[in-house]
PDB file of C-alpha atoms in Angstrom:
ATOM      1  CA  MET L  11      85.107 102.328 118.659  1.00 45.00           C
ATOM      2  CA  ASP L  12      86.584 102.963 115.167  1.00 46.00           C
ATOM      3  CA  TRP L  13      85.250  99.989 113.205  1.00 46.00           C
ATOM      4  CA  ASN L  14      87.520 100.705 110.219  1.00 44.00           C
ATOM      5  CA  GLU L  15      90.527 100.522 112.524  1.00 47.00           C
ATOM      6  CA  GLY L  16      89.140  97.352 114.078  1.00 46.00           C
ATOM      7  CA  ARG L  17      88.763  95.770 110.668  1.00 45.00           C
ATOM      8  CA  GLU L  18      92.329  96.678 109.663  1.00 46.00           C
ATOM      9  CA  ARG L  19      93.596  94.953 112.784  1.00 43.00           C
ATOM     10  CA  GLN L  20      91.574  91.776 112.393  1.00 43.00           C
ATOM     11  CA  ALA L  21      92.371  91.517 108.679  1.00 42.00           C
ATOM     12  CA  ALA L  22      96.114  91.265 109.394  1.00 44.00           C
ATOM     13  CA  PRO L  23      97.914  88.047 108.247  1.00 40.00           C
ATOM     14  CA  ARG L  24      97.425  85.165 110.605  1.00 41.00           C
ATOM     15  CA  ARG L  25     100.266  84.432 112.961  1.00 42.00           C
ATOM     16  CA  LYS L  26     101.995  81.083 113.220  1.00 39.00           C
ATOM     17  CA  ARG L  27      99.461  79.273 115.303  1.00 43.00           C
ATOM     18  CA  ARG L  28     101.612  77.779 118.003  1.00 42.00           C
ATOM     19  CA  SER L  29     103.555  80.958 118.682  1.00 41.00           C
ATOM     20  CA  SER L  30     100.364  83.035 118.721  1.00 44.00           C
ATOM     21  CA  LEU L  31      98.751  80.735 121.239  1.00 41.00           C
ATOM     22  CA  ALA L  32     101.716  81.048 123.571  1.00 39.00           C
ATOM     23  CA  ALA L  33     101.396  84.838 123.443  1.00 39.00           C
ATOM     24  CA  TYR L  34      97.949  84.858 124.883  1.00 40.00           C
ATOM     25  CA  GLY L  35      99.018  84.534 128.526  1.00 39.00           C
ATOM     26  CA  TRP L  36      96.116  86.627 129.853  1.00 36.00           C
ATOM     27  CA  VAL L  37      93.374  84.335 128.674  1.00 38.00           C
ATOM     28  CA  ALA L  38      91.815  81.342 130.403  1.00 38.00           C
ATOM     29  CA  ALA L  39      91.116  78.445 128.039  1.00 39.00           C
ATOM     30  CA  SER L  40      87.861  76.583 128.644  1.00 40.00           C
ATOM     31  CA  LEU L  41      85.430  74.336 126.848  1.00 36.00           C
ATOM     32  CA  MET L  42      81.788  75.222 126.263  1.00 38.00           C
ATOM     33  CA  LEU L  43      79.454  72.534 127.610  1.00 33.00           C
ATOM     34  CA  LEU L  44      82.377  70.520 129.023  1.00 34.00           C
ATOM     35  CA  PHE L  45      84.287  70.529 132.292  1.00 34.00           C
ATOM     36  CA  VAL L  46      86.704  73.417 132.722  1.00 36.00           C
ATOM     37  CA  LEU L  47      89.692  73.711 135.001  1.00 34.00           C
ATOM     38  CA  GLY L  48      92.264  76.438 135.312  1.00 35.00           C
ATOM     39  CA  ALA L  49      92.722  79.971 136.554  1.00 33.00           C
ATOM     40  CA  CYS L  50      92.305  83.143 134.507  1.00 35.00           C
ATOM     41  CA  SER L  51      95.242  85.530 134.253  1.00 34.00           C
ATOM     42  CA  SER L  52      94.867  89.318 134.245  1.00 33.00           C
ATOM     43  CA  SER L  53      95.370  91.852 131.467  1.00 34.00           C
ATOM     44  CA  GLN L  54      94.112  95.377 130.786  1.00 31.00           C
ATOM     45  CA  THR L  55      92.103  95.201 127.550  1.00 30.00           C
ATOM     46  CA  VAL L  56      88.815  96.424 126.166  1.00 28.00           C
ATOM     47  CA  PHE L  57      87.445  93.458 128.119  1.00 31.00           C
ATOM     48  CA  HIS L  58      88.430  94.622 131.595  1.00 35.00           C
ATOM     49  CA  THR L  59      90.065  92.018 133.785  1.00 37.00           C
ATOM     50  CA  GLY L  60      90.024  92.512 137.530  1.00 43.00           C
ATOM     51  CA  SER L  61      90.285  90.782 140.876  1.00 43.00           C
ATOM     52  CA  SER L  62      87.514  89.899 143.276  1.00 43.00           C
ATOM     53  CA  GLY L  63      89.696  90.986 146.193  1.00 46.00           C
ATOM     54  CA  GLU L  64      91.122  87.584 147.124  1.00 47.00           C
ATOM     55  CA  GLU L  65      94.272  86.132 145.588  1.00 55.00           C
ATOM     56  CA  SER L  66      92.621  82.718 145.308  1.00 67.00           C
ATOM     57  CA  ILE L  67      89.659  84.025 143.305  1.00 79.00           C
ATOM     58  CA  SER L  68      90.088  85.646 139.894  1.00 81.00           C
ATOM     59  CA  THR L  69      87.753  87.072 137.273  1.00 85.00           C
ATOM     60  CA  ALA L  70      88.294  87.847 133.604  1.00 83.00           C
ATOM     61  CA  ARG L  71      86.145  89.183 130.789  1.00 86.00           C
ATOM     62  CA  VAL L  72      87.000  87.545 127.471  1.00 87.00           C
ATOM     63  CA  PRO L  73      85.686  87.413 123.899  1.00 91.00           C
ATOM     64  CA  TRP L  74      83.426  84.359 123.660  1.00 93.00           C
ATOM     65  CA  ASP L  75      81.686  84.126 120.297  1.00 96.00           C
ATOM     66  CA  TYR L  76      80.601  85.870 117.073  1.00 97.00           C
ATOM     67  CA  ARG L  77      77.752  85.281 114.646  1.00 97.00           C
ATOM     68  CA  ILE L  78      76.328  86.775 111.444  1.00 97.00           C
ATOM     69  CA  VAL L  79      72.664  87.823 111.300  1.00 97.00           C
ATOM     70  CA  GLU L  80      70.617  88.920 108.282  1.00 96.00           C
ATOM     71  CA  GLY L  81      68.574  92.086 108.743  1.00 96.00           C
ATOM     72  CA  THR L  82      66.787  94.960 107.015  1.00 97.00           C
ATOM     73  CA  VAL L  83      67.450  98.674 107.288  1.00 97.00           C
ATOM     74  CA  GLY L  84      64.571 100.508 108.972  1.00 97.00           C
ATOM     75  CA  ASP L  85      64.391 104.211 109.784  1.00 96.00           C
ATOM     76  CA  LEU L  86      67.321 106.542 109.085  1.00 97.00           C
ATOM     77  CA  ILE L  87      68.101 108.865 111.990  1.00 96.00           C
ATOM     78  CA  GLY L  88      70.781 111.398 111.144  1.00 93.00           C
ATOM     79  CA  GLY L  89      73.918 109.384 110.458  1.00 95.00           C
ATOM     80  CA  ASP L  90      72.452 106.293 112.139  1.00 96.00           C
ATOM     81  CA  MET L  91      69.950 103.622 111.119  1.00 97.00           C
ATOM     82  CA  THR L  92      67.696 101.103 112.785  1.00 96.00           C
ATOM     83  CA  VAL L  93      68.110  97.436 111.882  1.00 96.00           C
ATOM     84  CA  LEU L  94      65.036  95.211 111.797  1.00 94.00           C
ATOM     85  CA  PRO L  95      63.681  92.978 113.235  1.00 91.00           C
ATOM     86  CA  ASP L  96      65.212  94.010 116.586  1.00 89.00           C
ATOM     87  CA  ASN L  97      65.162  97.738 115.811  1.00 91.00           C
ATOM     88  CA  GLU L  98      68.807  98.134 116.879  1.00 92.00           C
ATOM     89  CA  LEU L  99      70.476 101.501 116.281  1.00 94.00           C
ATOM     90  CA  LEU L 100      73.765 101.394 114.318  1.00 96.00           C
ATOM     91  CA  PRO L 101      75.930 103.909 112.461  1.00 96.00           C
ATOM     92  CA  ASN L 102      74.925 104.022 108.787  1.00 96.00           C
ATOM     93  CA  ASP L 103      78.522 103.569 107.610  1.00 92.00           C
ATOM     94  CA  GLY L 104      77.450 101.906 104.369  1.00 93.00           C
ATOM     95  CA  ASN L 105      75.122 104.721 103.307  1.00 95.00           C
ATOM     96  CA  TYR L 106      72.192 102.300 103.284  1.00 97.00           C
ATOM     97  CA  ALA L 107      68.626 103.176 102.370  1.00 97.00           C
ATOM     98  CA  THR L 108      65.470 102.117 104.174  1.00 97.00           C
ATOM     99  CA  GLY L 109      64.516  98.613 103.080  1.00 97.00           C
ATOM    100  CA  ASP L 110      68.053  97.515 102.138  1.00 97.00           C
ATOM    101  CA  LYS L 111      68.989  93.983 103.139  1.00 97.00           C
ATOM    102  CA  ILE L 112      72.198  93.880 105.191  1.00 97.00           C
ATOM    103  CA  TRP L 113      74.189  91.480 107.331  1.00 97.00           C
ATOM    104  CA  THR L 114      75.466  92.323 110.786  1.00 97.00           C
ATOM    105  CA  LEU L 115      78.253  90.913 112.920  1.00 97.00           C
ATOM    106  CA  GLN L 116      77.184  90.192 116.494  1.00 96.00           C
ATOM    107  CA  PHE L 117      79.463  89.622 119.442  1.00 96.00           C
ATOM    108  CA  MET L 118      79.181  87.902 122.823  1.00 95.00           C
ATOM    109  CA  ASP L 119      81.667  88.093 125.672  1.00 93.00           C
ATOM    110  CA  ALA L 120      81.926  86.108 128.896  1.00 91.00           C
ATOM    111  CA  GLU L 121      82.827  86.786 132.496  1.00 91.00           C
ATOM    112  CA  LEU L 122      84.867  83.916 133.925  1.00 82.00           C
ATOM    113  CA  THR L 123      85.261  83.496 137.667  1.00 83.00           C
ATOM    114  CA  THR L 124      87.661  80.899 139.068  1.00 74.00           C
ATOM    115  CA  ASP L 125      87.449  80.079 142.768  1.00 73.00           C
ATOM    116  CA  GLU L 126      90.058  78.696 145.151  1.00 72.00           C
ATOM    117  CA  ASN L 127      89.011  75.132 144.255  1.00 64.00           C
ATOM    118  CA  GLN L 128      89.717  75.698 140.540  1.00 61.00           C
ATOM    119  CA  ARG L 129      85.991  75.668 139.722  1.00 66.00           C
ATOM    120  CA  ASN L 130      84.929  78.058 136.960  1.00 69.00           C
ATOM    121  CA  ASN L 131      81.681  79.947 136.657  1.00 81.00           C
ATOM    122  CA  ILE L 132      80.870  81.318 133.201  1.00 85.00           C
ATOM    123  CA  ARG L 133      78.408  84.185 132.730  1.00 93.00           C
ATOM    124  CA  LEU L 134      77.634  85.030 129.104  1.00 95.00           C
ATOM    125  CA  SER L 135      76.568  88.465 127.911  1.00 95.00           C
ATOM    126  CA  SER L 136      73.729  89.112 125.473  1.00 94.00           C
ATOM    127  CA  TRP L 137      74.529  89.418 121.760  1.00 94.00           C
ATOM    128  CA  GLN L 138      75.734  92.879 120.712  1.00 93.00           C
ATOM    129  CA  THR L 139      75.697  94.104 117.096  1.00 93.00           C
ATOM    130  CA  ILE L 140      79.007  95.750 116.237  1.00 93.00           C
ATOM    131  CA  LYS L 141      79.261  96.050 112.437  1.00 94.00           C
ATOM    132  CA  SER L 142      77.160  95.970 109.256  1.00 96.00           C
ATOM    133  CA  TYR L 143      77.901  94.635 105.756  1.00 97.00           C
ATOM    134  CA  LYS L 144      76.349  95.035 102.316  1.00 96.00           C
ATOM    135  CA  ASP L 145      76.849  91.358 101.462  1.00 95.00           C
ATOM    136  CA  GLU L 146      77.134  88.104 103.364  1.00 96.00           C
ATOM    137  CA  LYS L 147      80.503  87.207 101.808  1.00 96.00           C
ATOM    138  CA  SER L 148      82.230  90.192 103.436  1.00 95.00           C
ATOM    139  CA  ALA L 149      80.702  89.301 106.789  1.00 96.00           C
ATOM    140  CA  GLN L 150      81.903  85.698 106.496  1.00 96.00           C
ATOM    141  CA  GLU L 151      85.434  86.872 105.695  1.00 95.00           C
ATOM    142  CA  ASP L 152      85.546  88.857 108.931  1.00 95.00           C
ATOM    143  CA  LEU L 153      84.083  85.950 110.879  1.00 96.00           C
ATOM    144  CA  THR L 154      86.713  83.578 109.486  1.00 95.00           C
ATOM    145  CA  ASN L 155      89.467  85.849 110.789  1.00 94.00           C
ATOM    146  CA  LEU L 156      87.841  86.350 114.191  1.00 96.00           C
ATOM    147  CA  LYS L 157      87.208  82.635 114.883  1.00 95.00           C
ATOM    148  CA  VAL L 158      90.231  80.580 113.850  1.00 94.00           C
ATOM    149  CA  ILE L 159      90.585  76.803 114.103  1.00 95.00           C
ATOM    150  CA  VAL L 160      94.077  75.647 115.124  1.00 93.00           C
ATOM    151  CA  LYS L 161      95.627  72.191 115.463  1.00 95.00           C
ATOM    152  CA  THR L 162      98.505  71.985 117.932  1.00 93.00           C
ATOM    153  CA  ASP L 163     100.100  69.711 120.499  1.00 92.00           C
ATOM    154  CA  VAL L 164      99.707  70.373 124.215  1.00 92.00           C
ATOM    155  CA  GLU L 165     101.047  68.898 127.422  1.00 94.00           C
ATOM    156  CA  LEU L 166      99.185  65.860 128.740  1.00 95.00           C
ATOM    157  CA  VAL L 167      99.130  66.208 132.521  1.00 93.00           C
ATOM    158  CA  GLY L 168      97.737  62.695 132.915  1.00 94.00           C
ATOM    159  CA  VAL L 169      94.786  60.337 132.642  1.00 95.00           C
ATOM    160  CA  TYR L 170      92.712  58.763 135.376  1.00 95.00           C
ATOM    161  CA  ALA L 171      89.647  56.592 135.876  1.00 95.00           C
ATOM    162  CA  THR L 172      86.866  56.568 138.455  1.00 95.00           C
ATOM    163  CA  THR L 173      84.434  53.743 139.210  1.00 94.00           C
ATOM    164  CA  HIS L 174      80.988  54.067 140.743  1.00 91.00           C
ATOM    165  CA  LYS L 175      78.392  51.271 140.897  1.00 90.00           C
ATOM    166  CA  ASN L 176      80.376  49.183 138.407  1.00 89.00           C
ATOM    167  CA  GLU L 177      80.484  52.076 135.935  1.00 93.00           C
ATOM    168  CA  THR L 178      83.934  53.361 134.981  1.00 94.00           C
ATOM    169  CA  ARG L 179      84.591  56.829 133.650  1.00 96.00           C
ATOM    170  CA  ARG L 180      87.916  57.945 132.185  1.00 96.00           C
ATOM    171  CA  PHE L 181      89.350  61.445 131.900  1.00 96.00           C
ATOM    172  CA  ALA L 182      92.390  63.204 130.468  1.00 96.00           C
ATOM    173  CA  VAL L 183      93.787  66.430 131.913  1.00 93.00           C
ATOM    174  CA  ILE L 184      95.658  68.634 129.446  1.00 92.00           C
ATOM    175  CA  GLU L 185      97.499  71.930 129.821  1.00 87.00           C
ATOM    176  CA  LEU L 186      96.950  74.467 127.058  1.00 79.00           C
ATOM    177  CA  PRO L 187      99.718  76.795 125.803  1.00 74.00           C
ATOM    178  CA  THR L 188      98.243  79.554 127.974  1.00 65.00           C
ATOM    179  CA  GLY L 189      99.064  77.464 131.073  1.00 66.00           C
ATOM    180  CA  ASN L 190      95.450  76.589 131.901  1.00 70.00           C
ATOM    181  CA  ARG L 191      94.275  73.037 132.474  1.00 80.00           C
ATOM    182  CA  ILE L 192      91.069  71.375 131.338  1.00 86.00           C
ATOM    183  CA  LYS L 193      89.591  67.946 132.027  1.00 91.00           C
ATOM    184  CA  GLN L 194      88.078  65.943 129.161  1.00 94.00           C
ATOM    185  CA  PRO L 195      86.129  62.657 129.217  1.00 95.00           C
ATOM    186  CA  ILE L 196      87.739  59.951 127.046  1.00 96.00           C
ATOM    187  CA  ASP L 197      86.869  56.388 126.068  1.00 95.00           C
ATOM    188  CA  GLU L 198      88.805  53.254 126.992  1.00 94.00           C
ATOM    189  CA  LYS L 199      90.732  53.148 123.712  1.00 94.00           C
ATOM    190  CA  ARG L 200      91.947  56.729 124.016  1.00 95.00           C
ATOM    191  CA  TYR L 201      92.772  56.154 127.678  1.00 96.00           C
ATOM    192  CA  ALA L 202      95.089  53.276 126.774  1.00 95.00           C
ATOM    193  CA  ALA L 203      96.710  55.292 123.978  1.00 94.00           C
ATOM    194  CA  MET L 204      97.331  58.322 126.208  1.00 95.00           C
ATOM    195  CA  GLU L 205      98.405  56.530 129.374  1.00 93.00           C
ATOM    196  CA  LYS L 206     102.156  56.853 128.724  1.00 92.00           C
ATOM    197  CA  GLU L 207     102.153  59.956 126.516  1.00 94.00           C
ATOM    198  CA  LYS L 208     103.568  63.348 127.512  1.00 95.00           C
ATOM    199  CA  THR L 209     101.858  65.432 124.804  1.00 95.00           C
ATOM    200  CA  VAL L 210      98.682  65.095 122.736  1.00 95.00           C
ATOM    201  CA  ASP L 211      97.350  66.758 119.574  1.00 95.00           C
ATOM    202  CA  VAL L 212      94.218  68.880 119.987  1.00 96.00           C
ATOM    203  CA  VAL L 213      91.971  71.214 118.017  1.00 96.00           C
ATOM    204  CA  LEU L 214      91.502  74.706 119.439  1.00 94.00           C
ATOM    205  CA  GLU L 215      89.308  77.607 118.383  1.00 93.00           C
ATOM    206  CA  GLU L 216      90.840  81.057 118.832  1.00 91.00           C
ATOM    207  CA  VAL L 217      88.196  83.728 119.404  1.00 94.00           C
ATOM    208  CA  HIS L 218      89.859  87.088 118.741  1.00 94.00           C
ATOM    209  CA  ASP L 219      89.031  90.470 120.219  1.00 91.00           C
ATOM    210  CA  PHE L 220      87.458  92.590 117.448  1.00 92.00           C
ATOM    211  CA  ALA L 221      89.059  95.808 118.747  1.00 90.00           C
ATOM    212  CA  ASP L 222      92.505  94.263 119.347  1.00 89.00           C
ATOM    213  CA  TYR L 223      93.198  91.201 117.229  1.00 90.00           C
ATOM    214  CA  ASP L 224      96.281  90.174 119.208  1.00 87.00           C
ATOM    215  CA  LEU L 225      94.088  89.398 122.219  1.00 86.00           C
ATOM    216  CA  ALA L 226      92.254  86.073 122.007  1.00 88.00           C
ATOM    217  CA  TYR L 227      90.498  83.384 123.995  1.00 86.00           C
ATOM    218  CA  ALA L 228      91.148  79.717 123.187  1.00 86.00           C
ATOM    219  CA  LYS L 229      88.467  77.026 123.362  1.00 88.00           C
ATOM    220  CA  PHE L 230      89.146  73.305 123.277  1.00 92.00           C
ATOM    221  CA  ARG L 231      87.269  71.816 120.288  1.00 94.00           C
ATOM    222  CA  GLY L 232      88.382  68.203 120.251  1.00 94.00           C
ATOM    223  CA  TRP L 233      91.206  65.752 119.738  1.00 95.00           C
ATOM    224  CA  ALA L 234      93.249  65.985 116.539  1.00 92.00           C
ATOM    225  CA  GLU L 235      93.294  62.551 114.960  1.00 78.00           C
TER     226      GLU L 235
END
């Protein structure tokens, strides 16, 4: 991959958030550590999306997360370098010397499988180092563009309550701009406020594809107050 090209793409001006979210039809929005509903759509990208062979079961590979890690340049091998402490081999694009302190951008993707009952299975990859920086500020600037927080309104499909052994639980089902639905636990006060609403304000996190900024995966991050 041409990292300079990748950086030029991800450094482009941010789009209007609501219109950009609607453009991401191929992605399946889900919430880490919370219940997820919805089917993943297909698109040919650097994260290959395919079918399991049955129309009712779909799989998608999407960008999931990024992080910045501090490291030290180890051995220089031709035009490459090792990065300590994990001894990873990277191109020495910054003309670093052994012993230099650097920061690296690491990436994680996810394979999402949705079955015929709308249940999602999420399989995360290991962290992969994709770029190095001479200073932490430059790394943070890239990270800010790759993980973008957005406030927007979405369709409220409905709210419902379940009772078991005198304990009541309440949930809201929302549909994200990508067309995917997620279920969120809510308290009694929010349940009453949402009961007759058609839309609701939410906070989303757009995780962009480093190689193609226009491709993104949206995560639900909470209710916008």
